PDB file of C-alpha atoms in Angstrom:
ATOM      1  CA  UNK A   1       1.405 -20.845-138.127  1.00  0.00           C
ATOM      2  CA  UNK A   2       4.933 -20.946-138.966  1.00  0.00           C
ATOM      3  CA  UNK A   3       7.982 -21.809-136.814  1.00  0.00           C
ATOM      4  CA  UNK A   4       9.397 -18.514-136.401  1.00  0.00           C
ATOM      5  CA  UNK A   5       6.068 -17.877-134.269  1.00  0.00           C
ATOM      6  CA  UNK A   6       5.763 -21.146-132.449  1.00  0.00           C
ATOM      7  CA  UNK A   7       9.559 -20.178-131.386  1.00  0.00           C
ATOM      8  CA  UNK A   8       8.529 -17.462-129.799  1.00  0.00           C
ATOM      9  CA  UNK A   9       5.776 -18.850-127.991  1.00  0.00           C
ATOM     10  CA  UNK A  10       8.190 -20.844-126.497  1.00  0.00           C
ATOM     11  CA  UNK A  11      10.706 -18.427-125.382  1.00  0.00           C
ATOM     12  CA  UNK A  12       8.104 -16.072-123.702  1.00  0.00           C
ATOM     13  CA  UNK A  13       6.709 -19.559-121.812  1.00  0.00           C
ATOM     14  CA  UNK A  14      10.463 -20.363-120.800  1.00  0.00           C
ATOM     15  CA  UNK A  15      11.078 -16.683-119.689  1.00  0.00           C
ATOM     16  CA  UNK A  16       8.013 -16.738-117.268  1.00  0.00           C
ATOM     17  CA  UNK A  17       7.980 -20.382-116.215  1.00  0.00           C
ATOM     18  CA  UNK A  18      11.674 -21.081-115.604  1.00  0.00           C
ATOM     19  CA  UNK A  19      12.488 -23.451-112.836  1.00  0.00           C
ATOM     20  CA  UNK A  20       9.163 -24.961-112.816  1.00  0.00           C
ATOM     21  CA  UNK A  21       8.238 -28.310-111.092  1.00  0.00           C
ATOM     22  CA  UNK A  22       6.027 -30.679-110.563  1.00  0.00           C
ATOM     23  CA  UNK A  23       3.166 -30.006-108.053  1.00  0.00           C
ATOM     24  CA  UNK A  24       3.180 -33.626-106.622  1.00  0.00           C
ATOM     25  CA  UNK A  25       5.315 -34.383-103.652  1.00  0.00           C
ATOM     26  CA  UNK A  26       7.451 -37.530-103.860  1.00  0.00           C
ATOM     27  CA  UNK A  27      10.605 -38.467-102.377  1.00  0.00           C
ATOM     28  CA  UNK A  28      11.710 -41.512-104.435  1.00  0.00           C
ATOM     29  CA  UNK A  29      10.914 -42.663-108.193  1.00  0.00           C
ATOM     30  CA  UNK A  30       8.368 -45.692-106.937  1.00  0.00           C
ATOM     31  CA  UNK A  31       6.320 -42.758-104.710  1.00  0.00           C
ATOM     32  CA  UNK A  32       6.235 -40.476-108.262  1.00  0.00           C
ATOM     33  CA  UNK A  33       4.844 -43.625-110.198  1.00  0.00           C
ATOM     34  CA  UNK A  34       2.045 -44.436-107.621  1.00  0.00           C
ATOM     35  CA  UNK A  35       1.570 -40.109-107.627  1.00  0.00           C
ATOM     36  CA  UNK A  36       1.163 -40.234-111.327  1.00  0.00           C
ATOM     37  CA  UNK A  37      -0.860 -43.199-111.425  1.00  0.00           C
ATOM     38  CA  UNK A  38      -3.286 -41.919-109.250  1.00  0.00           C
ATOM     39  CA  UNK A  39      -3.399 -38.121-110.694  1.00  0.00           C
ATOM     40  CA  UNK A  40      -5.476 -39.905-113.911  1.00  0.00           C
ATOM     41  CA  UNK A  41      -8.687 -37.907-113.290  1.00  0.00           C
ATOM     42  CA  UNK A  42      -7.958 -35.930-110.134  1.00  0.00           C
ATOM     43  CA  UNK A  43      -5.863 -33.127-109.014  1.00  0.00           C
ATOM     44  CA  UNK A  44      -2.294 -33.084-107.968  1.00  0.00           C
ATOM     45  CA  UNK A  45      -3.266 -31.152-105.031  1.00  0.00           C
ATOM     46  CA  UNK A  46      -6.025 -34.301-103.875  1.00  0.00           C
ATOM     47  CA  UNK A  47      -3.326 -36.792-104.791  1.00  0.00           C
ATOM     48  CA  UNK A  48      -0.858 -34.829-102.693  1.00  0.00           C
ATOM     49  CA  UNK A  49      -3.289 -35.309 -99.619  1.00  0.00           C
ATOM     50  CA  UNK A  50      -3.975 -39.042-100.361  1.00  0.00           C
ATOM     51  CA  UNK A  51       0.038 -39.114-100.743  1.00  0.00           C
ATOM     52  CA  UNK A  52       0.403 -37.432 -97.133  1.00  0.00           C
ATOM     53  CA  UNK A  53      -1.635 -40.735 -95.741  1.00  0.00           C
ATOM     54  CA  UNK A  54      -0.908 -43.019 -97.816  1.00  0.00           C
ATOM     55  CA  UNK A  55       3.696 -42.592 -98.113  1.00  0.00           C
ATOM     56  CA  UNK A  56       4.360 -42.659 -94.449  1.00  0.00           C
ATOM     57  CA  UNK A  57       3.257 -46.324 -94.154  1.00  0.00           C
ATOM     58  CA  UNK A  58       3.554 -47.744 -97.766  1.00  0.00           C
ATOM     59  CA  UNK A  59       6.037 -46.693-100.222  1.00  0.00           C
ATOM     60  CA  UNK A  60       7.753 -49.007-101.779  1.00  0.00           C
ATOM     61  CA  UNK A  61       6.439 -52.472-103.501  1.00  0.00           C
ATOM     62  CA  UNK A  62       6.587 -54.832-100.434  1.00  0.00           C
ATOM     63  CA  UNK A  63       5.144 -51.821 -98.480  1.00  0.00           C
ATOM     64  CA  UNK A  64       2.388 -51.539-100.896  1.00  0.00           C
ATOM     65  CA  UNK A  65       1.694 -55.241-101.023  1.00  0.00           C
ATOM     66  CA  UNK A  66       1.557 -55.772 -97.260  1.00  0.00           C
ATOM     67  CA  UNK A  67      -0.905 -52.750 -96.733  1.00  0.00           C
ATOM     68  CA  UNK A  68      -3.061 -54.547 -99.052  1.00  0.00           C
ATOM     69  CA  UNK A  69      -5.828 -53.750-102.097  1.00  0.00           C
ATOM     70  CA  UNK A  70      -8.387 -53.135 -99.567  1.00  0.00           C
ATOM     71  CA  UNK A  71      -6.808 -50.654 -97.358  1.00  0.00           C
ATOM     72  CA  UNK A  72      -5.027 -48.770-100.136  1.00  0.00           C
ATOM     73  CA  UNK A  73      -8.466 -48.480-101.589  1.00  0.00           C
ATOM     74  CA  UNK A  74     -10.139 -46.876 -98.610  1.00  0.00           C
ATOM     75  CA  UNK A  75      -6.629 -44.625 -98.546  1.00  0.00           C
ATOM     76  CA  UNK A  76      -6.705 -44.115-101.679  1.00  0.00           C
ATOM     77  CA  UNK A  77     -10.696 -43.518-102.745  1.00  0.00           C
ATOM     78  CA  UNK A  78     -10.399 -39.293-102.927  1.00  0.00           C
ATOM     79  CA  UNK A  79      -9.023 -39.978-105.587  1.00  0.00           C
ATOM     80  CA  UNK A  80     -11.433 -41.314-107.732  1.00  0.00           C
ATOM     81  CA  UNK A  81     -11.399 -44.766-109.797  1.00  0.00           C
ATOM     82  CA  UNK A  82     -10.310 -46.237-106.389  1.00  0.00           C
ATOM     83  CA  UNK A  83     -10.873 -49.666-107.210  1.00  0.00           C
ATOM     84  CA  UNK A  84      -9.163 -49.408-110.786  1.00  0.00           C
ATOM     85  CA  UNK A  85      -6.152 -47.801-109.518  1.00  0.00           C
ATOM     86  CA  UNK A  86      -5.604 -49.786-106.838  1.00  0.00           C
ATOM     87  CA  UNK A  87      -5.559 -53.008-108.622  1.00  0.00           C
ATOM     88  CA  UNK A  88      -2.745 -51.220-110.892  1.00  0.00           C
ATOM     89  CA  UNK A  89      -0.355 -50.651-107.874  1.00  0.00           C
ATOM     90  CA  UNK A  90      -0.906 -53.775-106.657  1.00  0.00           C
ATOM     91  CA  UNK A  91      -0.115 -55.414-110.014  1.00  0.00           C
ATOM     92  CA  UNK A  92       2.806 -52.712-110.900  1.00  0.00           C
ATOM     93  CA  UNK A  93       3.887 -53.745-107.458  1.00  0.00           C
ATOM     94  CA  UNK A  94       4.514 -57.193-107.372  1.00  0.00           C
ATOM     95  CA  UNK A  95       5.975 -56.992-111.304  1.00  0.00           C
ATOM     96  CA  UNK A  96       8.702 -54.806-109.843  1.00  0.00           C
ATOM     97  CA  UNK A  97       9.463 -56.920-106.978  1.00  0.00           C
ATOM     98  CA  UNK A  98       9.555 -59.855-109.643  1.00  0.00           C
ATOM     99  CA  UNK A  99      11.504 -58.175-112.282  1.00  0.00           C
ATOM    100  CA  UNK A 100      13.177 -55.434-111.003  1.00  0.00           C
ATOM    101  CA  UNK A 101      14.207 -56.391-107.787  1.00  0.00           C
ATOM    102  CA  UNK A 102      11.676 -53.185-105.973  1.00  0.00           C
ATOM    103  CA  UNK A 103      13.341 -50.885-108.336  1.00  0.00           C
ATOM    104  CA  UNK A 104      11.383 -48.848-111.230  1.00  0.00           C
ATOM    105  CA  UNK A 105      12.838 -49.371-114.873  1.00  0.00           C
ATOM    106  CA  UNK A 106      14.157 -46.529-116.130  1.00  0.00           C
ATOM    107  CA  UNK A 107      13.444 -48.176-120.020  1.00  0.00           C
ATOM    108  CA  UNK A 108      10.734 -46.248-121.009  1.00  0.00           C
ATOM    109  CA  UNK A 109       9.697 -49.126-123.160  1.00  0.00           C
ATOM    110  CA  UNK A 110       9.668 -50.953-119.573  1.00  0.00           C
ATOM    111  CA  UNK A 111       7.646 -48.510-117.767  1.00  0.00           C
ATOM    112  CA  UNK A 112       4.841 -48.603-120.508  1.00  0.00           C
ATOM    113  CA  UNK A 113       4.731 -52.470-119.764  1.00  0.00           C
ATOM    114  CA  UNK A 114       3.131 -51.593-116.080  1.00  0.00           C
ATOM    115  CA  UNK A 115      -0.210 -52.255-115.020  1.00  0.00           C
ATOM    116  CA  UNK A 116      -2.071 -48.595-115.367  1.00  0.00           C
ATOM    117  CA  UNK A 117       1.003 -46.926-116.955  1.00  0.00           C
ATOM    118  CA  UNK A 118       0.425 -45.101-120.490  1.00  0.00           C
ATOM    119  CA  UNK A 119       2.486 -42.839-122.531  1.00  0.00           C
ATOM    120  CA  UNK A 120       1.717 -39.494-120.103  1.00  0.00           C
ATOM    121  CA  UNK A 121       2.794 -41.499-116.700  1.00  0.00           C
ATOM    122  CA  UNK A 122       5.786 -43.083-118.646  1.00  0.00           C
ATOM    123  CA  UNK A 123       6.707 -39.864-119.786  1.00  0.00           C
ATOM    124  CA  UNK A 124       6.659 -37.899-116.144  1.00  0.00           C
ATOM    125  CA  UNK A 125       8.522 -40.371-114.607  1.00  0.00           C
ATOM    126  CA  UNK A 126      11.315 -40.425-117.509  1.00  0.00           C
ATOM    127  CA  UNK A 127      11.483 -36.791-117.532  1.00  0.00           C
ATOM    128  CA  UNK A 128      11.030 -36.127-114.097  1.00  0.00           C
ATOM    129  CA  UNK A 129      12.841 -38.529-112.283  1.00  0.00           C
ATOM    130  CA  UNK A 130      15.245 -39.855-114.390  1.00  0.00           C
ATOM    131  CA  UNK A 131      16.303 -36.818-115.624  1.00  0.00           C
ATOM    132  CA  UNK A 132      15.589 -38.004-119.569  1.00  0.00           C
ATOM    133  CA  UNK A 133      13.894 -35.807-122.409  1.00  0.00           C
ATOM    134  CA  UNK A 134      10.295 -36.521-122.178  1.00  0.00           C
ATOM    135  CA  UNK A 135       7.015 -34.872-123.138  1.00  0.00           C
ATOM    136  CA  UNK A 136       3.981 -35.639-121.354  1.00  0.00           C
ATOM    137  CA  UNK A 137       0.929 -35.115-122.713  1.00  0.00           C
ATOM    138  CA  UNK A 138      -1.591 -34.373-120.166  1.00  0.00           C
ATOM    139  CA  UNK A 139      -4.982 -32.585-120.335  1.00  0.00           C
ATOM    140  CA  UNK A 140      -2.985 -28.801-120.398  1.00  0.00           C
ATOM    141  CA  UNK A 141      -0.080 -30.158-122.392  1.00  0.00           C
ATOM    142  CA  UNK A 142      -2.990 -30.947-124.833  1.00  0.00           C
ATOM    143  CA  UNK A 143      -5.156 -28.059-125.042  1.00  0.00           C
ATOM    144  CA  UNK A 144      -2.981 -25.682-125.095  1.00  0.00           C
ATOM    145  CA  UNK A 145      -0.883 -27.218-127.593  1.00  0.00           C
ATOM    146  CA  UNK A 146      -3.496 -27.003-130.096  1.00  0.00           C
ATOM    147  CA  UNK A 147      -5.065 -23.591-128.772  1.00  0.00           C
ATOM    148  CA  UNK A 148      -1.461 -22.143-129.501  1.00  0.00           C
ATOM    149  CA  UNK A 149      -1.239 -24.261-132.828  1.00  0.00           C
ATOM    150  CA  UNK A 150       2.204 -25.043-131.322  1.00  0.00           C
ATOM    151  CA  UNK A 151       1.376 -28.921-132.292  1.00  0.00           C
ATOM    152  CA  UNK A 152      -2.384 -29.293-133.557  1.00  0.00           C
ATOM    153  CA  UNK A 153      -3.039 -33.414-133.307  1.00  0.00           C
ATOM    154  CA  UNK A 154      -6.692 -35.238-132.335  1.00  0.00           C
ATOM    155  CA  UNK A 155      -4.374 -37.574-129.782  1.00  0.00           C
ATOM    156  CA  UNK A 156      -2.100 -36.882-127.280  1.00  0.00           C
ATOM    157  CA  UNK A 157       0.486 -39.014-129.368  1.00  0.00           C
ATOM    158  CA  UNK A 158       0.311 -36.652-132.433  1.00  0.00           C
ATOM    159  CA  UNK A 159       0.532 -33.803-130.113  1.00  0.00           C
ATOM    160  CA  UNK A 160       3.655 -35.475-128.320  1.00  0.00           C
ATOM    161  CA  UNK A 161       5.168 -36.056-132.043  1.00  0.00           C
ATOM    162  CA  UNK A 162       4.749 -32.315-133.158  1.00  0.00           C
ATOM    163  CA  UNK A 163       5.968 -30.990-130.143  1.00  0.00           C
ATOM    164  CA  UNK A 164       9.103 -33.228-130.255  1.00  0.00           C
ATOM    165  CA  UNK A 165       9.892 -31.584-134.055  1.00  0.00           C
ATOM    166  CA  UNK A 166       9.303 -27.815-132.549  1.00  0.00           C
ATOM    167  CA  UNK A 167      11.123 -28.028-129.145  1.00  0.00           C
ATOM    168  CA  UNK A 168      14.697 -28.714-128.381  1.00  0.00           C
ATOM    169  CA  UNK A 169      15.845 -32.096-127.295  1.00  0.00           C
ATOM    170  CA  UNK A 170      17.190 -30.856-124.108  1.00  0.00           C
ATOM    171  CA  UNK A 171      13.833 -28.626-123.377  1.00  0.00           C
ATOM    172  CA  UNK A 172      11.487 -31.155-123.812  1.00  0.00           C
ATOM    173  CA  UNK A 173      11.164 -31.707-119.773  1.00  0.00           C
ATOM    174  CA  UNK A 174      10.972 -28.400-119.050  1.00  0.00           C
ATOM    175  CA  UNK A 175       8.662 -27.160-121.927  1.00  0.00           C
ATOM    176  CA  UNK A 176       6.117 -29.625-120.247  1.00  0.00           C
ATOM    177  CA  UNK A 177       6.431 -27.867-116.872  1.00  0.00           C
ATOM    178  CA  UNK A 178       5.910 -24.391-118.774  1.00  0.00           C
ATOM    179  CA  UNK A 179       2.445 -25.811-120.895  1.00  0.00           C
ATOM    180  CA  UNK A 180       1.281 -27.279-117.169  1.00  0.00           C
ATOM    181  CA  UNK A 181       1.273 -24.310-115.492  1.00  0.00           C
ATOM    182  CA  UNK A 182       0.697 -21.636-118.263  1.00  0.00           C
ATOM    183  CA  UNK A 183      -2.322 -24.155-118.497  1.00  0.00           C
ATOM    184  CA  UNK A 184      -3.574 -24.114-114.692  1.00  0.00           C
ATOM    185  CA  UNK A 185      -2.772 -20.498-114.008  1.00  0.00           C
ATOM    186  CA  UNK A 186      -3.529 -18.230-117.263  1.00  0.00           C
ATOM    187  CA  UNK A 187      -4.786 -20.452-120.319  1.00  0.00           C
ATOM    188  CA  UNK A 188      -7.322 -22.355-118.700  1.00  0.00           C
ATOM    189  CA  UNK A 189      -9.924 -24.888-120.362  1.00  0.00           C
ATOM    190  CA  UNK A 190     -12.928 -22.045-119.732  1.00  0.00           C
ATOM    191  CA  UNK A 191     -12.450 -18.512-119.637  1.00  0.00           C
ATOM    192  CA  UNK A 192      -8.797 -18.106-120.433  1.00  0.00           C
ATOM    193  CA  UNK A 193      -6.875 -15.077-119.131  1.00  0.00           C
ATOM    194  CA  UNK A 194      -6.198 -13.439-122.748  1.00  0.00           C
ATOM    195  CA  UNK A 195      -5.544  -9.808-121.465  1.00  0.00           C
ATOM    196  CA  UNK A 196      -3.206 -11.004-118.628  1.00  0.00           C
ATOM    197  CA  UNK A 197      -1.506 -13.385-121.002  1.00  0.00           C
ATOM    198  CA  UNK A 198       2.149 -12.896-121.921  1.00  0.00           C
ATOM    199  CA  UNK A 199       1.846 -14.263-125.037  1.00  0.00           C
ATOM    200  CA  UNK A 200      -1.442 -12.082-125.828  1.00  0.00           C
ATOM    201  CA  UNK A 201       0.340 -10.242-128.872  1.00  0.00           C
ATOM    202  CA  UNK A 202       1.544 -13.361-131.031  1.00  0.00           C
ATOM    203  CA  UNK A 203      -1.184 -16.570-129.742  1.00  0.00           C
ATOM    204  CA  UNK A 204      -3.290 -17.380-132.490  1.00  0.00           C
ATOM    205  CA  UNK A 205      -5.918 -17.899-129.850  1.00  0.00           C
ATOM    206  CA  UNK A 206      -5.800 -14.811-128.288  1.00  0.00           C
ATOM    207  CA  UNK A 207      -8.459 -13.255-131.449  1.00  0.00           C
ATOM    208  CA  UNK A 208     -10.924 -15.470-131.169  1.00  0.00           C
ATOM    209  CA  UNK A 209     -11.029 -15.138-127.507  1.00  0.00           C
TER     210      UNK A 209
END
């Protein structure tokens, strides 16, 4: 599919998703790590009721670290992985009391470095609240990426790379919003809303379908 097409993909997705934003709640950059972190696998919407319990008593590092592995596990356990992602915040904890004096790097080299934090969660918190061009690749990000040929790739890293070469710099944020929640509301993983879809007359997908 050429670029001309893949353009205009992208404008129709910016006209009806403009001003989109994350689903999680968060108030700070450390409560938007731990959110990510524990979205791997599970719903904003669950992690946003975990959150609920879970900020109001421990929300920064030496919050965290006082409340313990084994009560943030029994907060935490909705979530799924429990146990794994626990041990993560713990350990991303006490590195940024050690390192960074509480604070979260805003290196994305530096973020990568953290217990339980991969390219996607890197990414959000760079683009989201730091305010840097970022593309996260998440589970919509990825299918419809390749369902729209916009960037075709087997891993979430090629599909990061071609999107990078299609989108604007300074849209890259944004664009991510527009994939996430053309993803959850109309292009979904089963039964995708073709006939309600505004990009019906020029998606490569919306044939087959």
């Amino acid at each position: 599919m050429n670029d001309e097409i893949k353009l205009e993909e992208l404008k129709i997705l910016e006209e009806t998703y403009r001003g989109a934003v994350p689903e999680l709640k968060f108030n700070s950059v450390f409560e938007l790590l731990v959110a990510v972190i524990l979205s791997a696998q599970c719903t904003d919407k669950r992690v946003n009721q975990v959150t609920q319990v879970l900020f109001p008593i421990a929300n920064t590092p030496e919050k965290i670290l006082q409340l313990g592995q084994s009560e943030l596990e029994k907060i935490i356990k909705p979530c799924g992985f429990f146990k794994t992602k626990s041990k993560h915040i713990i350990e991303t904890s006490k590195i940024l009391l050690e390192n960074y004096g509480g604070e979260v790097p805003e290196s994305f080299d530096e973020l990568i470095k953290l217990p339980g934090v991969g390219r996607k969660t890197a990414n959000v918190v760079t683009g989201v609240a730091f305010k840097n061009p970022a593309i996260a690749v998440d589970t919509h990000v990825f299918r419809l990426s390749n369902r729209m040929k916009l960037a075709e790739g087997k891993t979430p890293l090629e599909v990061e790379t071609g999107l990078q070469k299609i989108i604007p710099r300074e849209k890259w944020s944004d664009a991510h919003h527009w994939l996430i929640w053309h993803g959850r509301k109309i292009c979904k993983a089963r039964n995708p809303k073709c006939s309600d879809c505004p990009l019906k007359k020029i998606c490569p997908a919306s044939e087959k379908t």
